[in-house]
Short mmCIF file of C-alpha atoms in Angstrom, two decimals:
data_model
loop_
_atom_site.label_atom_id
_atom_site.label_comp_id
_atom_site.label_asym_id
_atom_site.label_seq_id
_atom_site.Cartn_x
_atom_site.Cartn_y
_atom_site.Cartn_z
CA MET A 1 -10.46 13.87 -28.18
CA ILE A 2 -12.94 14.33 -31.36
CA LEU A 3 -15.76 12.16 -29.21
CA ALA A 4 -15.17 15.13 -26.76
CA ASP A 5 -15.24 18.13 -29.01
CA ARG A 6 -18.39 17.13 -30.34
CA LEU A 7 -20.01 16.35 -27.62
CA LEU A 8 -19.28 19.76 -26.55
CA ALA A 9 -20.40 21.30 -29.11
CA PHE A 10 -23.86 19.56 -29.24
CA LEU A 11 -24.53 21.20 -25.28
CA HIS A 12 -23.99 24.60 -27.16
CA ASP A 13 -26.18 23.73 -29.36
CA ARG A 14 -28.99 22.09 -28.02
CA VAL A 15 -28.97 22.81 -24.16
CA GLY A 16 -26.40 26.21 -24.35
CA PHE A 17 -24.07 24.99 -22.37
CA ASP A 18 -21.09 26.79 -22.64
CA VAL A 19 -16.52 25.76 -21.67
CA THR A 20 -15.83 28.34 -19.06
CA ARG A 21 -12.96 29.13 -16.14
CA TRP A 22 -15.89 27.56 -13.89
CA SER A 23 -16.43 24.43 -15.99
CA ILE A 24 -13.61 22.43 -13.28
CA VAL A 25 -15.31 23.39 -10.45
CA ARG A 26 -18.75 23.04 -11.30
CA ILE A 27 -18.64 19.44 -12.87
CA ALA A 28 -16.31 18.82 -9.51
CA THR A 29 -19.54 19.97 -7.60
CA PHE A 30 -22.25 18.66 -9.60
CA ALA A 31 -19.74 14.57 -8.99
CA VAL A 32 -19.70 15.62 -5.26
CA ALA A 33 -23.36 15.86 -5.07
CA ALA A 34 -24.28 12.58 -7.16
CA LEU A 35 -21.86 11.05 -5.30
CA VAL A 36 -23.78 12.53 -2.10
CA VAL A 37 -27.07 11.16 -2.90
CA ALA A 38 -25.18 7.32 -4.67
CA GLY A 39 -24.48 7.02 -0.93
CA ILE A 40 -27.84 7.70 0.46
CA VAL A 41 -29.40 6.23 -2.01
CA VAL A 42 -27.04 2.49 -2.59
CA GLU A 43 -27.10 0.40 0.23
CA PRO A 44 -22.69 -0.66 1.70
CA ARG A 45 -21.90 -3.34 0.75
CA PRO A 46 -19.41 -4.59 4.40
CA GLY A 47 -16.25 -6.44 3.29
CA GLN A 48 -15.31 -10.31 3.43
CA ARG A 49 -12.72 -11.18 6.14
CA ASP A 50 -9.30 -12.98 5.08
CA ASP A 51 -8.74 -15.75 6.73
CA GLN A 52 -10.29 -17.03 9.65
CA ALA A 53 -9.40 -20.27 10.12
CA LEU A 54 -7.33 -19.25 13.30
CA ALA A 55 -9.25 -16.94 15.16
CA THR A 56 -11.37 -17.46 18.47
CA ARG A 57 -13.21 -15.63 20.54
CA GLN A 58 -10.39 -13.48 21.48
CA VAL A 59 -8.95 -12.60 18.64
CA ARG A 60 -9.46 -12.50 14.94
CA ASN A 61 -8.09 -11.35 11.84
CA VAL A 62 -9.96 -8.21 10.97
CA SER A 63 -8.20 -7.97 7.33
CA LEU A 64 -10.17 -7.68 4.24
CA ALA A 65 -9.71 -9.83 1.57
CA PHE A 66 -6.86 -9.12 -1.14
CA GLY A 67 -7.48 -5.75 -3.36
CA ASP A 68 -9.73 -4.09 -0.99
CA PRO A 69 -9.08 -0.95 -0.90
CA ARG A 70 -10.16 -0.19 2.76
CA GLY A 71 -8.05 -2.88 4.47
CA PHE A 72 -9.31 -3.69 7.72
CA ASP A 73 -12.15 -4.04 9.19
CA PRO A 74 -11.77 -3.23 12.50
CA THR A 75 -14.51 -5.00 15.03
CA PRO A 76 -16.06 -1.94 17.34
CA LYS A 77 -14.54 -0.38 20.32
CA GLY A 78 -17.32 -2.21 23.00
CA LYS A 79 -16.81 -2.92 26.31
CA ASN A 80 -13.54 -5.22 26.41
CA PHE A 81 -9.37 -4.65 26.28
CA LYS A 82 -9.48 -3.54 22.83
CA VAL A 83 -5.62 -4.65 21.58
CA ALA A 84 -4.34 -3.95 18.14
CA TRP A 85 -2.08 -6.26 16.59
CA ILE A 86 -0.36 -5.37 13.31
CA GLY A 87 1.98 -8.03 11.49
CA GLY A 88 2.81 -11.38 9.33
CA SER A 89 2.56 -14.66 8.55
CA GLU A 90 5.48 -14.33 12.01
CA THR A 91 2.31 -14.26 13.59
CA GLN A 92 1.65 -17.73 13.29
CA ALA A 93 2.04 -21.22 15.38
CA VAL A 94 1.25 -24.10 13.47
CA GLY A 95 2.92 -27.22 14.44
CA PRO A 96 1.39 -30.30 15.20
CA LYS A 97 0.70 -29.53 18.78
CA THR A 98 -0.19 -26.39 18.18
CA ARG A 99 -1.95 -24.11 15.57
CA ALA A 100 -2.50 -20.31 16.59
CA PHE A 101 -1.88 -16.51 16.47
CA ILE A 102 -0.05 -16.23 18.59
CA PRO A 103 -1.69 -12.74 19.52
CA GLY A 104 -3.99 -14.60 20.82
CA LEU A 105 -2.02 -17.22 22.87
CA VAL A 106 -0.22 -13.86 24.71
CA SER A 107 -4.11 -13.01 25.06
CA GLU A 108 -4.96 -16.17 27.33
CA ARG A 109 -2.18 -14.94 29.28
CA LEU A 110 -3.08 -11.57 30.28
CA GLY A 111 -6.25 -12.68 31.64
CA ARG A 112 -8.15 -9.21 32.24
CA VAL A 113 -6.66 -5.86 32.49
CA ASP A 114 -9.30 -3.36 34.38
CA GLY A 115 -11.76 -5.77 34.88
CA LYS A 116 -12.15 -6.29 31.47
CA VAL A 117 -11.49 -8.82 28.84
CA VAL A 118 -8.81 -8.83 26.00
CA SER A 119 -9.79 -8.34 22.41
CA THR A 120 -7.53 -8.52 19.83
CA ASP A 121 -8.03 -7.45 16.39
CA LEU A 122 -5.45 -8.31 14.62
CA TYR A 123 -4.14 -6.68 11.43
CA TYR A 124 -2.25 -10.21 9.44
CA LEU A 125 -0.49 -9.37 6.33
CA ASP A 126 1.30 -12.64 4.38
CA ALA A 127 4.88 -10.41 4.76
CA ILE A 128 3.36 -7.42 5.70
CA ARG A 129 6.55 -4.47 5.47
CA LEU A 130 7.30 -1.46 7.04
CA VAL A 131 4.99 0.92 5.27
CA ASP A 132 2.23 -1.34 5.10
CA GLU A 133 2.44 -1.47 8.96
CA VAL A 134 2.01 2.01 8.11
CA SER A 135 -1.07 1.81 6.21
CA ALA A 136 -2.24 -0.91 9.24
CA LEU A 137 -2.15 1.31 11.89
CA SER A 138 -3.75 4.11 10.60
CA SER A 139 -6.77 1.46 9.89
CA ALA A 140 -6.09 0.73 13.76
CA LEU A 141 -5.67 3.77 15.34
CA ALA A 142 -8.83 5.22 13.86
CA SER A 143 -10.67 2.24 15.54
CA LYS A 144 -9.47 3.68 18.98
CA PRO A 145 -7.85 0.60 20.57
CA ASP A 146 -6.66 0.56 23.99
CA LEU A 147 -2.97 -1.33 23.41
CA VAL A 148 -1.07 -1.17 20.08
CA VAL A 149 1.87 -3.35 19.51
CA ILE A 150 4.18 -3.97 16.36
CA SER A 151 5.46 -6.77 14.87
CA LEU A 152 8.81 -6.39 13.09
CA ASN A 153 9.70 -9.70 11.05
CA PRO A 154 13.69 -9.45 11.15
CA VAL A 155 13.20 -10.99 7.15
CA TRP A 156 11.98 -7.13 5.69
CA VAL A 157 11.60 -4.57 8.36
CA LEU A 158 14.55 -2.85 6.84
CA ASN A 159 14.60 -4.79 3.01
CA ASP A 160 15.96 -1.13 0.91
CA LEU A 161 14.27 -3.57 -2.38
CA ALA A 162 11.01 -3.58 -1.13
CA PRO A 163 9.42 -1.37 1.18
CA GLN A 164 5.60 -1.63 0.55
CA GLN A 165 4.27 -5.47 -0.18
CA TRP A 166 0.84 -4.68 -0.63
CA ASP A 167 -0.35 -0.93 -1.87
CA TYR A 168 -3.40 -1.43 -2.55
CA LEU A 169 -3.64 -0.32 0.91
CA ASP A 170 -2.76 3.19 -0.05
CA GLY A 171 -6.28 5.16 0.47
CA ALA A 172 -5.26 3.94 4.15
CA LEU A 173 -2.22 5.53 4.13
CA ALA A 174 -3.74 8.53 2.92
CA ARG A 175 -5.71 9.69 5.82
CA GLY A 176 -2.40 9.93 7.73
CA SER A 177 -0.45 11.73 5.89
CA LEU A 178 -1.74 14.88 6.15
CA TRP A 179 -0.15 16.58 9.01
CA PRO A 180 2.30 16.51 10.64
CA PRO A 181 4.14 17.11 7.24
CA SER A 182 6.97 14.54 8.51
CA ARG A 183 4.81 12.83 6.92
CA TRP A 184 4.53 13.59 3.95
CA VAL A 185 7.79 11.84 2.96
CA LEU A 186 6.42 8.14 2.48
CA ALA A 187 3.03 10.23 0.98
CA ALA A 188 5.64 11.39 -1.46
CA SER A 189 6.59 8.66 -2.02
CA PHE A 190 4.00 5.56 -2.34
CA LEU A 191 1.03 7.79 -3.08
CA SER A 192 -0.63 8.98 -6.52
CA PRO A 193 -3.58 11.39 -6.82
CA GLY A 194 -5.74 8.64 -7.16
CA ASP A 195 -5.00 7.48 -3.81
CA VAL A 196 -5.70 10.93 -2.04
CA GLY A 197 -8.90 11.13 -4.39
CA TRP A 198 -10.28 7.71 -3.55
CA ARG A 199 -10.31 8.51 0.00
CA VAL A 200 -11.72 12.17 -0.13
CA LEU A 201 -14.38 10.34 -2.10
CA SER A 202 -15.01 7.36 0.22
CA ALA A 203 -15.24 10.11 3.02
CA ALA A 204 -17.80 11.87 1.03
CA SER A 205 -19.56 8.76 -0.06
CA PRO A 206 -19.02 5.06 1.91
CA PRO A 207 -21.25 3.24 0.62
CA LEU A 208 -20.35 3.86 -3.04
CA VAL A 209 -17.60 5.06 -3.12
CA GLY A 210 -15.49 3.22 0.28
CA ASP A 211 -17.38 -0.28 -0.40
CA ARG A 212 -17.32 0.12 -4.01
CA PHE A 213 -15.12 -3.35 -3.89
CA GLU A 214 -17.74 -5.77 -3.22
CA TRP A 215 -19.85 -3.36 -6.08
CA GLY A 216 -16.59 -4.03 -8.46
CA LEU A 217 -16.61 -7.87 -8.25
CA ASP A 218 -20.25 -7.83 -9.08
CA LEU A 219 -19.71 -5.66 -11.76
CA THR A 220 -16.80 -7.06 -13.17
CA GLU A 221 -18.69 -10.34 -12.83
CA GLN A 222 -21.93 -8.98 -15.30
CA THR A 223 -20.01 -7.27 -17.72
CA SER A 224 -16.26 -8.58 -18.20
CA THR A 225 -17.30 -11.40 -20.85
CA LEU A 226 -18.20 -7.86 -22.85
CA SER A 227 -16.63 -5.93 -25.04
CA PHE A 228 -16.44 -4.02 -28.43
CA LEU A 229 -12.58 -5.70 -29.80
CA ASP A 230 -12.38 -8.82 -31.23
CA VAL A 231 -10.98 -11.56 -28.69
CA VAL A 232 -7.92 -12.88 -30.00
CA GLN A 233 -7.84 -16.29 -28.77
CA THR A 234 -3.90 -17.02 -29.69
CA PRO A 235 -1.45 -17.04 -26.82
CA LYS A 236 1.02 -15.16 -26.03
CA SER A 237 4.41 -16.64 -27.36
CA ARG A 238 6.72 -16.72 -23.78
CA ALA A 239 9.14 -13.63 -24.33
CA THR A 240 13.18 -13.98 -23.87
CA GLY A 241 16.41 -12.25 -23.30
CA LEU A 242 15.56 -8.67 -22.96
CA ALA A 243 12.06 -8.99 -23.26
CA ALA A 244 11.82 -11.61 -20.35
CA LEU A 245 13.89 -8.89 -18.74
CA ALA A 246 11.44 -5.65 -19.52
CA GLU A 247 8.08 -7.49 -18.33
CA ARG A 248 9.90 -7.80 -14.89
CA ARG A 249 10.33 -5.13 -11.78
CA PRO A 250 13.58 -3.00 -12.46
CA VAL A 251 14.21 -4.04 -9.03
CA ASP A 252 13.47 -7.82 -9.08
CA PHE A 253 16.82 -6.76 -11.77
CA TRP A 254 18.74 -5.28 -9.52
CA ALA A 255 18.16 -8.32 -6.36
CA SER A 256 19.33 -11.01 -8.11
CA ARG A 257 22.53 -8.76 -8.96
CA PHE A 258 22.96 -8.89 -5.03
CA ALA A 259 25.82 -11.66 -4.68
CA SER A 260 24.77 -13.18 -1.34
CA SER A 261 27.69 -14.88 0.30
CA ARG A 262 26.01 -17.95 0.38
CA PRO A 263 23.68 -20.79 -1.96
CA THR A 264 19.87 -19.82 -2.61
CA LYS A 265 19.05 -23.80 -2.24
CA ASP A 266 16.51 -24.13 0.24
CA LEU A 267 13.64 -20.94 1.45
CA ALA A 268 15.93 -20.24 4.85
CA SER A 269 19.12 -19.58 2.78
CA ILE A 270 16.70 -16.93 0.95
CA GLN A 271 15.07 -15.45 3.78
CA LEU A 272 18.83 -15.14 5.15
CA ASN A 273 20.42 -13.77 2.13
CA THR A 274 17.20 -11.44 2.69
CA ILE A 275 18.10 -9.52 6.19
CA GLU A 276 22.34 -10.60 4.15
CA ARG A 277 21.18 -7.82 2.47
CA GLU A 278 19.25 -5.86 4.38
CA VAL A 279 22.03 -5.30 6.74
CA VAL A 280 24.39 -3.60 3.59
CA SER A 281 21.72 -1.81 2.96
CA ARG A 282 21.49 2.38 3.93
CA SER A 283 17.92 3.36 2.86
CA SER A 284 16.66 6.12 4.75
CA LEU A 285 12.85 6.15 3.28
CA ASN A 286 12.31 2.45 5.83
CA THR A 287 14.16 4.70 8.80
CA ALA A 288 11.67 7.24 7.59
CA ALA A 289 8.56 5.31 7.80
CA LEU A 290 9.61 3.68 10.80
CA GLN A 291 10.07 7.04 12.32
CA GLN A 292 6.45 7.83 11.15
CA MET A 293 5.12 4.78 13.38
CA PHE A 294 6.46 6.06 16.16
CA GLU A 295 5.67 9.79 15.99
CA MET A 296 1.64 8.58 14.92
CA VAL A 297 1.02 6.08 18.28
CA ARG A 298 3.09 8.66 20.32
CA THR A 299 0.39 11.37 18.86
CA ALA A 300 -2.53 9.39 19.30
CA GLY A 301 -1.02 8.80 22.94
CA VAL A 302 -1.57 5.23 23.29
CA PRO A 303 0.68 2.74 24.52
CA THR A 304 2.53 0.93 22.48
CA TYR A 305 4.82 -2.55 22.39
CA PHE A 306 7.28 -2.69 18.75
CA TYR A 307 8.99 -5.87 19.29
CA VAL A 308 11.36 -7.74 16.68
CA HIS A 309 10.28 -11.98 16.30
CA GLY A 310 13.27 -14.04 16.48
CA ILE A 311 15.54 -16.31 14.11
CA ASN A 312 15.74 -19.59 14.09
CA PRO A 313 18.37 -21.42 17.16
CA THR A 314 19.77 -23.03 14.64
CA VAL A 315 20.50 -20.42 11.86
CA TYR A 316 21.03 -18.31 14.06
CA ALA A 317 23.70 -20.28 16.27
CA GLN A 318 25.91 -19.60 12.83
CA PRO A 319 28.89 -17.01 12.73
CA ASP A 320 27.39 -15.09 10.36
CA ALA A 321 23.70 -14.84 11.19
CA ARG A 322 24.94 -13.74 14.40
CA GLY A 323 26.53 -11.21 12.89
CA TYR A 324 23.33 -10.19 10.12
CA VAL A 325 21.24 -10.22 13.31
CA ASP A 326 23.17 -7.42 15.16
CA GLN A 327 24.35 -5.29 12.85
CA LEU A 328 20.22 -5.68 12.13
CA ARG A 329 19.84 -4.23 16.07
CA ALA A 330 22.37 -1.69 16.15
CA GLN A 331 20.64 -0.33 13.06
CA LEU A 332 17.06 -0.26 14.32
CA ALA A 333 18.52 1.26 17.44
CA ALA A 334 20.25 4.11 15.63
CA ALA A 335 16.64 4.79 13.57
CA THR A 336 14.32 4.67 16.89
CA ALA A 337 16.82 6.28 19.13
CA GLY A 338 14.38 9.28 20.40
CA GLN A 339 11.20 7.43 19.55
CA THR A 340 10.44 5.51 22.58
CA THR A 341 8.45 7.08 26.23
CA SER A 342 7.63 5.26 29.17
CA SER A 343 4.22 4.71 27.09
CA VAL A 344 6.23 3.69 23.71
CA ARG A 345 8.53 1.13 24.33
CA PHE A 346 11.17 -0.90 21.94
CA ASP A 347 13.82 -2.91 22.64
CA PRO A 348 16.02 -4.02 19.53
CA GLN A 349 16.55 -6.57 21.04
CA GLY A 350 13.84 -8.66 20.02
CA LEU A 351 12.80 -11.67 21.43
CA GLN A 352 16.39 -13.64 20.01
CA ASP A 353 17.99 -14.09 23.66
CA ARG A 354 15.35 -14.40 26.08
CA VAL A 355 12.83 -16.75 24.65
CA PRO A 356 13.56 -20.77 25.26
CA PRO A 357 14.35 -23.07 21.73
CA THR A 358 11.59 -24.01 20.18
CA LYS A 359 11.34 -25.91 16.36
CA TYR A 360 11.06 -23.72 13.47
CA ARG A 361 9.43 -24.19 10.07
CA ASP A 362 11.75 -22.38 8.57
CA ILE A 363 14.08 -18.98 9.47
CA VAL A 364 11.13 -16.75 11.06
CA HIS A 365 8.04 -19.36 11.48
CA VAL A 366 8.19 -20.88 14.80
CA TYR A 367 5.64 -24.13 15.54
CA ASP A 368 4.83 -23.64 18.35
CA GLY A 369 4.42 -20.53 19.55
CA ARG A 370 3.74 -20.63 23.81
CA ASN A 371 7.15 -19.42 24.19
CA GLU A 372 6.78 -16.35 22.80
CA ALA A 373 3.79 -15.68 24.28
CA ALA A 374 5.18 -15.75 27.17
CA VAL A 375 7.74 -13.67 26.49
CA LEU A 376 5.64 -11.31 24.96
CA SER A 377 3.03 -11.10 27.25
CA THR A 378 5.13 -10.17 30.43
CA ASP A 379 6.14 -7.42 28.74
CA LEU A 380 2.93 -6.57 27.86
CA CYS A 381 1.67 -6.71 31.18
CA ALA A 382 5.13 -4.61 32.55
CA LEU A 383 3.97 -2.35 30.03
CA LEU A 384 0.40 -2.38 31.24
CA ARG A 385 1.00 -1.75 34.78
CA SER A 386 3.55 1.14 34.16
CA THR A 387 0.97 3.20 32.48
CA GLY A 388 -1.74 2.16 35.80
CA ARG A 389 -3.34 -0.37 34.05
CA GLN A 390 -4.76 -3.62 36.36
CA ALA A 391 -3.54 -6.57 34.47
CA ASP A 392 -3.82 -10.35 35.91
CA CYS A 393 -1.46 -12.14 33.78
CA GLU A 394 -1.71 -15.95 34.67
CA ALA A 395 -0.88 -17.62 32.92
CA PRO A 396 -2.64 -19.84 31.40
#
């Protein structure tokens, strides 16, 4: 504050600068003008897409590098039949005989739609949560797809302890939160003024603000060693007791106090415990996120297919696990009642009882994926044909 006062005094004495009630307006005007000029002068820095290991000519992961606030880099519309598929690691099939995205296996079965080659943009994020999917859907709809497919992972879909995993996508969430008022619930719960400001400024100056991530990496690399402070070389001692608890998110503490009915010795047990925690939750926030996605696709007028990925048949055969899945289905059915239309479809039963048994790596990740692809392609073909599309839908 002292430095600011001295600077203002200097400007007043030397150039006649004076603080008035219009100062903020003047500052904002010059800031926007500077950003627009910089946006013209500064070259854009396109983002680097994330892992492309499973990409093919028909499907590619359009997620940008972790932390990039732009989130995604959809492909141009082009002449292909464009599918936007949103999901997490459950959309992968990685095993001894298969290494692919399940959406890619589906694309092979769809063949051509209206004589056009099917091209799929996969909005992929590890452990994607509902609010992350809302952000991804906002970006996907802006790319004008012909079809939207959204995977709901049963382990995370109604998890009230973690409705959001990747908050660097909040700029994309802000883009689609202005109207209608029903979207303000998520906006008020997750967006900060900085998220809204970044979205506005990135629209005013895309090369400078919108592409800030790649520029920021360069500047960080060049300036990370510069400091006016003395660097302390002594490593910080490890916190214990209440100090260790204070360093963790409070939600971790409450999650650890959840009394599960089974020990957590392996990944499958941990995942099943998460589903158990979900079904006892009565969070309205997850319902609001789910309903917002349905409202978004209805407003956009895009044929959309929501589905629930299945869990390991061996685990599903356990009475407790089957009971949890049944409760989850009932909650999803209640949350989406009245949200579907003839072109926006969702069956809360999901893939569980319709996909022939196959081997899983854990509770939700399949080795092969072709059985899931067969059921999904059948459902998507039925949806496309019901909306007047001509789909080949031939098995590979």
